[in-house]
Amino acid sequence: MSEKLDRLDKLPLRRDLVGLEPYGAPQIDAEVLLNVNENTHGVPLEVREAIAEAVQEAIQGLNRYPDREFTTLRTLLAGYLGHSLTPNHIWAANGSNEVLQQILQAFGGPGRTALGFPPTYSMYPLLASATNTEYVSGERSDHFSLTARDAAEQVAVLAPNVVFLCSPNNPTGTALGLDVVEAVYSAGESSRAIVIVDEAYAEFAKEGTPSALSLLPGRERLIVSRTMSKAFALAGARVGYLAASPEVTDALRLVRLPYHLSAITQATANAALQHPAILLANVEDIKCQRDRIVEGLRDLGLRPEESDSNFVFFGGVRNTSRVWQGLLAAGILIRDVGIPGYLRVTAGTAEETERFLTELGRLVQDESYLKS
């Protein structure tokens, strides 16, 4: 990497980019990939066939630009989300990262700040940097919790222009109560803060967990972002979206690139949204595997956090690097999130879950792997 940085020194790079390295989890070839929270079950055959047919039809018109307003996609997404949403409340882009970037392009920028509560999604500060938005790190309580009172007090003091609330949170996997969102929104009134609730893993939440979508009416500064990468198993298609007031979607039209969603992307997403029940059936199986991992980790003497996502964040490990390497040597790739004593594993298939727990059990039989 240092050689690449040396070569970059020959270019008139932006000052704030000097010395930085590209973001991204390690792309390592392993038999069992449980490191980036992908949907490990893949796209069901019936949905694959529907996508192939839709893409084949779209190919016939590739000499023309796609629908700039992705009207069908917005209509289908509004129908999927419910909550009396209309296409005017919906926006989409190439993955939720682009959605978040466009929000910061519209509401962040030089002289403005974005607040996040680490540990949380590591792209937030990077997206802030890319849009010349100052990123401010808030604080969580013990066990990585965030109460309505603590969050609201920090928003009131720091007066950010944008607030990121990740629920379920990545990497901890826990969902926020709606009281946190309501308190943050009220506390941000004086600074007119845009409040983003990142619900990328919402479909994996435990039964009865409410969505911030229910809070949208009357809150024009509230945005709920989602993705089709996780529950819909379309990580490779790159489709993210949000629900917000029509004022927000109009603002994003000011910063989006023209025709930013290709005809192929739109066709893929539209076809998948015709089969939500089939895709969400896989979600239920993934949730079962997640809960099985939590139980298995406890049996091994480790400390998994309760999870509302498709992954499990667990502590009690003395040497995270050693455990990570030991699993990789056994053909299993999980994620070292850089928090001492903690690792994160994606919920895989039943076979992948069994293999992970078996190999990890073999490793932790050596007490040196456990945190004292």
CSV table of C-alpha atoms in Angstrom, one decimal:
chain,number,residue,atom,x,y,z
A,1,MET,CA,0.0,0.0,0.0
A,2,SER,CA,2.9,2.4,0.8
A,3,GLU,CA,4.1,2.0,-2.8
A,4,LYS,CA,0.7,3.1,-4.1
A,5,LEU,CA,0.7,6.1,-1.7
A,6,ASP,CA,4.2,7.1,-3.0
A,7,ARG,CA,2.8,7.1,-6.5
A,8,LEU,CA,-0.2,9.2,-5.5
A,9,ASP,CA,2.3,11.8,-4.1
A,10,LYS,CA,3.1,12.6,-7.7
A,11,LEU,CA,-0.5,13.9,-8.3
A,12,PRO,CA,-2.1,17.1,-7.0
A,13,LEU,CA,-4.4,15.1,-4.7
A,14,ARG,CA,-6.9,17.0,-2.4
A,15,ARG,CA,-5.2,17.7,0.9
A,16,ASP,CA,-7.7,15.8,3.0
A,17,LEU,CA,-7.2,12.7,0.9
A,18,VAL,CA,-3.4,12.6,1.3
A,19,GLY,CA,-2.3,9.5,3.2
A,20,LEU,CA,-5.7,7.8,3.2
A,21,GLU,CA,-6.3,4.2,2.2
A,22,PRO,CA,-9.4,2.9,0.3
A,23,TYR,CA,-12.2,1.6,2.4
A,24,GLY,CA,-13.2,-2.1,2.2
A,25,ALA,CA,-13.3,-5.4,4.0
A,26,PRO,CA,-10.5,-7.8,3.0
A,27,GLN,CA,-11.4,-9.7,-0.2
A,28,ILE,CA,-10.0,-13.1,0.7
A,29,ASP,CA,-10.9,-16.3,-1.0
A,30,ALA,CA,-12.4,-18.6,1.6
A,31,GLU,CA,-14.8,-21.5,1.6
A,32,VAL,CA,-17.2,-19.9,4.0
A,33,LEU,CA,-17.7,-16.1,3.7
A,34,LEU,CA,-19.2,-14.7,6.8
A,35,ASN,CA,-17.5,-11.3,7.0
A,36,VAL,CA,-19.6,-8.6,5.1
A,37,ASN,CA,-23.2,-9.3,6.2
A,38,GLU,CA,-24.3,-10.6,2.8
A,39,ASN,CA,-27.4,-12.6,2.4
A,40,THR,CA,-25.8,-16.1,2.5
A,41,HIS,CA,-28.8,-17.8,1.0
A,42,GLY,CA,-28.7,-16.3,-2.4
A,43,VAL,CA,-31.5,-15.4,-4.8
A,44,PRO,CA,-34.2,-18.1,-5.2
A,45,LEU,CA,-34.6,-19.7,-8.6
A,46,GLU,CA,-38.0,-18.2,-9.3
A,47,VAL,CA,-36.7,-14.7,-8.6
A,48,ARG,CA,-33.6,-15.3,-10.7
A,49,GLU,CA,-35.7,-16.3,-13.6
A,50,ALA,CA,-37.9,-13.2,-13.2
A,51,ILE,CA,-34.8,-11.0,-13.1
A,52,ALA,CA,-33.3,-12.6,-16.1
A,53,GLU,CA,-36.6,-12.1,-18.1
A,54,ALA,CA,-36.8,-8.4,-17.0
A,55,VAL,CA,-33.1,-7.8,-17.8
A,56,GLN,CA,-33.5,-9.4,-21.2
A,57,GLU,CA,-36.4,-7.1,-22.0
A,58,ALA,CA,-34.4,-4.1,-20.8
A,59,ILE,CA,-31.5,-5.0,-23.0
A,60,GLN,CA,-33.6,-4.3,-26.0
A,61,GLY,CA,-33.7,-0.6,-25.1
A,62,LEU,CA,-30.1,-0.1,-24.0
A,63,ASN,CA,-29.5,2.4,-26.8
A,64,ARG,CA,-31.9,4.8,-24.9
A,65,TYR,CA,-31.3,6.4,-21.5
A,66,PRO,CA,-33.2,4.8,-18.6
A,67,ASP,CA,-36.2,6.4,-16.8
A,68,ARG,CA,-34.5,9.2,-15.0
A,69,GLU,CA,-37.2,9.2,-12.3
A,70,PHE,CA,-37.2,5.4,-11.9
A,71,THR,CA,-41.0,5.7,-11.6
A,72,THR,CA,-41.8,2.0,-11.5
A,73,LEU,CA,-39.2,1.3,-8.9
A,74,ARG,CA,-40.4,4.1,-6.6
A,75,THR,CA,-43.9,2.9,-6.9
A,76,LEU,CA,-43.0,-0.7,-6.1
A,77,LEU,CA,-40.8,0.4,-3.1
A,78,ALA,CA,-43.6,2.5,-1.7
A,79,GLY,CA,-46.0,-0.5,-2.0
A,80,TYR,CA,-43.4,-2.7,-0.3
A,81,LEU,CA,-42.8,-0.4,2.7
A,82,GLY,CA,-46.5,0.5,3.3
A,83,HIS,CA,-47.1,3.2,6.0
A,84,SER,CA,-49.2,5.1,3.5
A,85,LEU,CA,-46.1,6.1,1.5
A,86,THR,CA,-46.3,7.2,-2.1
A,87,PRO,CA,-43.7,7.3,-4.9
A,88,ASN,CA,-43.1,10.9,-4.0
A,89,HIS,CA,-41.7,9.8,-0.6
A,90,ILE,CA,-39.2,7.4,-2.2
A,91,TRP,CA,-35.7,7.8,-3.5
A,92,ALA,CA,-33.2,5.2,-4.8
A,93,ALA,CA,-29.6,5.0,-5.8
A,94,ASN,CA,-26.7,2.6,-6.4
A,95,GLY,CA,-26.6,1.1,-3.0
A,96,SER,CA,-27.4,2.8,0.3
A,97,ASN,CA,-23.9,4.3,0.4
A,98,GLU,CA,-24.8,6.4,-2.6
A,99,VAL,CA,-28.1,7.3,-1.0
A,100,LEU,CA,-26.2,8.5,2.1
A,101,GLN,CA,-23.7,10.3,0.0
A,102,GLN,CA,-26.4,12.2,-1.8
A,103,ILE,CA,-28.0,13.2,1.5
A,104,LEU,CA,-24.7,14.7,2.6
A,105,GLN,CA,-24.2,16.4,-0.7
A,106,ALA,CA,-27.5,18.1,-0.3
A,107,PHE,CA,-27.5,18.8,3.5
A,108,GLY,CA,-23.8,18.6,4.5
A,109,GLY,CA,-20.7,20.1,3.0
A,110,PRO,CA,-18.1,22.8,4.1
A,111,GLY,CA,-19.0,24.4,7.4
A,112,ARG,CA,-21.5,21.7,8.3
A,113,THR,CA,-21.2,18.8,10.6
A,114,ALA,CA,-22.5,15.2,10.8
A,115,LEU,CA,-22.9,13.3,14.0
A,116,GLY,CA,-22.6,9.6,14.5
A,117,PHE,CA,-22.4,7.3,17.5
A,118,PRO,CA,-19.5,4.8,17.2
A,119,PRO,CA,-19.1,2.0,17.1
A,120,THR,CA,-21.4,2.2,14.2
A,121,TYR,CA,-21.3,1.9,10.4
A,122,SER,CA,-17.7,2.8,9.4
A,123,MET,CA,-18.8,4.5,6.1
A,124,TYR,CA,-20.4,7.4,7.9
A,125,PRO,CA,-17.1,9.3,8.5
A,126,LEU,CA,-15.8,8.4,5.1
A,127,LEU,CA,-18.9,9.7,3.3
A,128,ALA,CA,-18.7,12.9,5.4
A,129,SER,CA,-15.0,13.3,4.4
A,130,ALA,CA,-15.9,12.8,0.7
A,131,THR,CA,-18.4,15.6,0.9
A,132,ASN,CA,-16.3,18.0,3.0
A,133,THR,CA,-18.6,17.5,5.9
A,134,GLU,CA,-17.0,17.6,9.4
A,135,TYR,CA,-17.7,14.3,11.2
A,136,VAL,CA,-18.3,14.4,15.0
A,137,SER,CA,-18.3,11.2,17.1
A,138,GLY,CA,-20.8,11.0,19.9
A,139,GLU,CA,-20.7,8.6,22.8
A,140,ARG,CA,-22.5,5.4,23.8
A,141,SER,CA,-23.1,4.0,27.3
A,142,ASP,CA,-22.0,0.7,28.6
A,143,HIS,CA,-22.4,-2.3,26.3
A,144,PHE,CA,-22.7,0.1,23.3
A,145,SER,CA,-26.2,1.2,24.2
A,146,LEU,CA,-27.7,4.6,23.3
A,147,THR,CA,-30.5,6.1,25.3
A,148,ALA,CA,-32.9,8.7,24.2
A,149,ARG,CA,-31.7,11.1,26.9
A,150,ASP,CA,-28.0,10.6,26.1
A,151,ALA,CA,-28.5,11.0,22.4
A,152,ALA,CA,-30.7,14.1,22.7
A,153,GLU,CA,-28.3,15.8,25.1
A,154,GLN,CA,-25.4,15.3,22.7
A,155,VAL,CA,-27.4,16.6,19.7
A,156,ALA,CA,-28.5,19.6,21.7
A,157,VAL,CA,-24.9,20.5,22.7
A,158,LEU,CA,-23.2,19.7,19.4
A,159,ALA,CA,-26.0,21.1,17.1
A,160,PRO,CA,-25.1,19.0,14.1
A,161,ASN,CA,-26.6,19.5,10.6
A,162,VAL,CA,-26.9,15.7,10.0
A,163,VAL,CA,-27.4,12.9,12.5
A,164,PHE,CA,-26.8,9.2,11.7
A,165,LEU,CA,-28.7,6.7,13.7
A,166,CYS,CA,-28.0,3.1,12.7
A,167,SER,CA,-30.8,0.7,13.7
A,168,PRO,CA,-30.2,-2.2,13.8
A,169,ASN,CA,-26.7,-0.9,14.5
A,170,ASN,CA,-23.6,-2.2,12.6
A,171,PRO,CA,-21.5,-3.7,14.1
A,172,THR,CA,-23.4,-4.4,17.3
A,173,GLY,CA,-26.6,-5.6,15.7
A,174,THR,CA,-29.0,-3.9,18.2
A,175,ALA,CA,-32.1,-1.9,17.2
A,176,LEU,CA,-32.9,1.5,18.7
A,177,GLY,CA,-36.1,2.3,20.4
A,178,LEU,CA,-38.3,4.8,18.6
A,179,ASP,CA,-38.0,7.1,21.7
A,180,VAL,CA,-34.3,7.6,20.7
A,181,VAL,CA,-35.3,8.8,17.2
A,182,GLU,CA,-38.1,11.0,18.5
A,183,ALA,CA,-35.7,12.6,21.1
A,184,VAL,CA,-33.0,13.2,18.6
A,185,TYR,CA,-35.4,14.7,16.1
A,186,SER,CA,-36.7,17.1,18.7
A,187,ALA,CA,-33.2,18.0,20.0
A,188,GLY,CA,-32.2,18.8,16.4
A,189,GLU,CA,-35.0,21.4,15.9
A,190,SER,CA,-32.8,24.4,16.7
A,191,SER,CA,-30.0,23.3,14.2
A,192,ARG,CA,-32.6,22.0,11.7
A,193,ALA,CA,-30.8,18.7,11.7
A,194,ILE,CA,-31.5,16.1,9.1
A,195,VAL,CA,-32.0,12.8,11.1
A,196,ILE,CA,-31.1,9.6,9.1
A,197,VAL,CA,-32.2,6.3,10.5
A,198,ASP,CA,-30.2,3.7,8.7
A,199,GLU,CA,-32.4,0.6,8.6
A,200,ALA,CA,-30.3,-1.5,6.3
A,201,TYR,CA,-31.0,-4.6,8.4
A,202,ALA,CA,-34.6,-3.8,9.4
A,203,GLU,CA,-36.1,-7.0,7.9
A,204,PHE,CA,-34.0,-9.1,10.2
A,205,ALA,CA,-35.2,-7.4,13.4
A,206,LYS,CA,-37.0,-9.5,16.1
A,207,GLU,CA,-40.8,-9.6,15.8
A,208,GLY,CA,-42.4,-6.5,17.2
A,209,THR,CA,-39.4,-4.2,16.6
A,210,PRO,CA,-40.9,-1.0,15.3
A,211,SER,CA,-39.5,0.9,12.2
A,212,ALA,CA,-38.8,4.6,12.1
A,213,LEU,CA,-41.1,4.6,9.0
A,214,SER,CA,-44.0,5.1,11.4
A,215,LEU,CA,-42.5,8.4,12.5
A,216,LEU,CA,-42.3,10.0,9.1
A,217,PRO,CA,-45.6,11.9,9.1
A,218,GLY,CA,-45.1,15.5,10.2
A,219,ARG,CA,-41.3,15.2,10.3
A,220,GLU,CA,-39.9,16.7,7.1
A,221,ARG,CA,-36.3,16.4,8.4
A,222,LEU,CA,-36.5,12.6,9.1
A,223,ILE,CA,-35.1,10.1,6.6
A,224,VAL,CA,-35.3,6.3,6.8
A,225,SER,CA,-32.7,4.6,4.6
A,226,ARG,CA,-33.0,0.9,3.4
A,227,THR,CA,-31.2,-1.4,1.0
A,228,MET,CA,-32.0,-4.3,-1.2
A,229,SER,CA,-28.5,-5.8,-0.6
A,230,LYS,CA,-29.5,-7.7,2.6
A,231,ALA,CA,-33.0,-9.1,2.9
A,232,PHE,CA,-33.4,-9.2,-0.9
A,233,ALA,CA,-30.0,-10.8,-1.5
A,234,LEU,CA,-29.1,-8.2,-4.2
A,235,ALA,CA,-25.8,-7.0,-2.9
A,236,GLY,CA,-24.3,-7.4,-6.4
A,237,ALA,CA,-27.1,-5.3,-8.0
A,238,ARG,CA,-26.4,-2.2,-5.8
A,239,VAL,CA,-29.8,-0.9,-5.0
A,240,GLY,CA,-30.4,1.3,-1.9
A,241,TYR,CA,-33.3,3.6,-1.2
A,242,LEU,CA,-34.9,5.9,1.3
A,243,ALA,CA,-38.3,7.1,2.5
A,244,ALA,CA,-38.8,10.7,3.5
A,245,SER,CA,-40.9,13.7,2.9
A,246,PRO,CA,-41.3,14.8,-0.8
A,247,GLU,CA,-39.2,17.9,0.1
A,248,VAL,CA,-36.2,15.6,0.8
A,249,THR,CA,-36.5,13.7,-2.5
A,250,ASP,CA,-36.8,17.0,-4.4
A,251,ALA,CA,-33.6,18.2,-2.6
A,252,LEU,CA,-31.8,15.0,-3.7
A,253,ARG,CA,-32.7,15.7,-7.4
A,254,LEU,CA,-30.5,18.8,-7.1
A,255,VAL,CA,-27.3,16.7,-6.5
A,256,ARG,CA,-27.9,13.4,-8.3
A,257,LEU,CA,-26.2,12.6,-11.5
A,258,PRO,CA,-28.6,12.4,-14.5
A,259,TYR,CA,-29.8,8.8,-15.2
A,260,HIS,CA,-27.9,7.5,-12.2
A,261,LEU,CA,-29.8,4.2,-12.0
A,262,SER,CA,-29.2,2.1,-15.1
A,263,ALA,CA,-32.0,0.3,-17.0
A,264,ILE,CA,-30.4,-3.0,-15.9
A,265,THR,CA,-30.4,-2.0,-12.2
A,266,GLN,CA,-34.0,-0.8,-12.4
A,267,ALA,CA,-35.2,-4.0,-14.2
A,268,THR,CA,-33.4,-6.2,-11.6
A,269,ALA,CA,-34.9,-4.3,-8.6
A,270,ASN,CA,-38.4,-4.2,-10.2
A,271,ALA,CA,-38.4,-7.9,-10.8
A,272,ALA,CA,-37.3,-8.7,-7.3
A,273,LEU,CA,-40.0,-6.5,-5.8
A,274,GLN,CA,-42.6,-8.6,-7.5
A,275,HIS,CA,-41.6,-11.6,-5.3
A,276,PRO,CA,-41.1,-10.2,-1.7
A,277,ALA,CA,-42.7,-13.2,0.0
A,278,ILE,CA,-40.2,-15.7,-1.6
A,279,LEU,CA,-37.2,-13.5,-0.7
A,280,LEU,CA,-38.4,-12.8,2.9
A,281,ALA,CA,-38.8,-16.6,3.5
A,282,ASN,CA,-35.0,-16.8,3.4
A,283,VAL,CA,-34.9,-14.0,5.9
A,284,GLU,CA,-36.7,-16.1,8.4
A,285,ASP,CA,-34.2,-18.9,8.0
A,286,ILE,CA,-31.3,-16.5,8.4
A,287,LYS,CA,-32.9,-15.2,11.7
A,288,CYS,CA,-33.0,-18.8,12.9
A,289,GLN,CA,-29.3,-19.3,12.2
A,290,ARG,CA,-28.5,-16.0,13.9
A,291,ASP,CA,-30.2,-17.0,17.0
A,292,ARG,CA,-28.5,-20.4,16.8
A,293,ILE,CA,-25.1,-18.6,16.7
A,294,VAL,CA,-26.0,-16.5,19.7
A,295,GLU,CA,-26.9,-19.6,21.7
A,296,GLY,CA,-23.8,-21.5,20.5
A,297,LEU,CA,-21.5,-18.6,21.4
A,298,ARG,CA,-22.9,-18.5,24.9
A,299,ASP,CA,-22.3,-22.3,25.2
A,300,LEU,CA,-18.7,-21.6,24.3
A,301,GLY,CA,-18.3,-19.1,27.1
A,302,LEU,CA,-18.3,-16.1,24.8
A,303,ARG,CA,-20.4,-13.0,25.1
A,304,PRO,CA,-22.7,-12.4,22.1
A,305,GLU,CA,-24.8,-9.2,21.9
A,306,GLU,CA,-28.5,-9.6,21.3
A,307,SER,CA,-29.0,-9.1,17.5
A,308,ASP,CA,-31.7,-7.7,15.4
A,309,SER,CA,-29.7,-8.1,12.2
A,310,ASN,CA,-28.2,-10.9,10.1
A,311,PHE,CA,-25.0,-11.0,12.0
A,312,VAL,CA,-23.8,-11.5,15.6
A,313,PHE,CA,-21.3,-9.2,17.4
A,314,PHE,CA,-19.5,-11.1,20.2
A,315,GLY,CA,-17.0,-10.5,22.9
A,316,GLY,CA,-14.9,-12.4,25.4
A,317,VAL,CA,-12.0,-13.0,23.0
A,318,ARG,CA,-8.5,-12.4,24.3
A,319,ASN,CA,-6.7,-12.2,21.0
A,320,THR,CA,-9.1,-11.3,18.1
A,321,SER,CA,-6.4,-11.5,15.5
A,322,ARG,CA,-5.4,-15.0,16.5
A,323,VAL,CA,-9.0,-16.2,16.5
A,324,TRP,CA,-9.7,-14.5,13.2
A,325,GLN,CA,-6.6,-16.2,11.7
A,326,GLY,CA,-7.5,-19.5,13.2
A,327,LEU,CA,-10.9,-19.5,11.6
A,328,LEU,CA,-9.5,-18.4,8.3
A,329,ALA,CA,-7.0,-21.2,8.3
A,330,ALA,CA,-10.1,-23.5,8.7
A,331,GLY,CA,-11.6,-21.8,5.6
A,332,ILE,CA,-14.0,-19.5,7.5
A,333,LEU,CA,-13.8,-15.7,7.0
A,334,ILE,CA,-15.4,-13.5,9.6
A,335,ARG,CA,-14.9,-9.8,10.4
A,336,ASP,CA,-12.4,-8.2,12.8
A,337,VAL,CA,-14.1,-4.8,13.4
A,338,GLY,CA,-11.2,-3.3,15.2
A,339,ILE,CA,-12.8,-3.3,18.7
A,340,PRO,CA,-10.5,-5.1,21.2
A,341,GLY,CA,-12.0,-8.4,22.4
A,342,TYR,CA,-14.8,-8.4,19.8
A,343,LEU,CA,-15.5,-10.1,16.5
A,344,ARG,CA,-18.5,-10.1,14.1
A,345,VAL,CA,-19.9,-13.0,12.2
A,346,THR,CA,-22.6,-13.1,9.5
A,347,ALA,CA,-25.4,-15.6,9.9
A,348,GLY,CA,-24.9,-18.2,7.2
A,349,THR,CA,-26.7,-21.3,6.1
A,350,ALA,CA,-27.3,-24.1,8.6
A,351,GLU,CA,-24.2,-25.9,7.3
A,352,GLU,CA,-22.1,-22.8,7.5
A,353,THR,CA,-23.3,-22.1,11.0
A,354,GLU,CA,-22.5,-25.6,12.2
A,355,ARG,CA,-19.0,-25.3,10.7
A,356,PHE,CA,-18.3,-21.9,12.2
A,357,LEU,CA,-19.4,-23.0,15.7
A,358,THR,CA,-17.5,-26.3,15.5
A,359,GLU,CA,-14.2,-24.6,14.4
A,360,LEU,CA,-14.6,-21.8,16.9
A,361,GLY,CA,-15.2,-24.3,19.6
A,362,ARG,CA,-12.1,-26.1,18.7
A,363,LEU,CA,-10.1,-22.8,19.0
A,364,VAL,CA,-11.5,-21.6,22.3
A,365,GLN,CA,-10.7,-24.9,24.0
A,366,ASP,CA,-7.4,-23.2,24.4
A,367,GLU,CA,-8.0,-20.8,27.2
A,368,SER,CA,-5.5,-18.3,25.8
A,369,TYR,CA,-8.2,-17.4,23.3
A,370,LEU,CA,-10.6,-16.2,26.0
A,371,LYS,CA,-10.5,-12.8,27.6
A,372,SER,CA,-9.5,-13.0,31.2
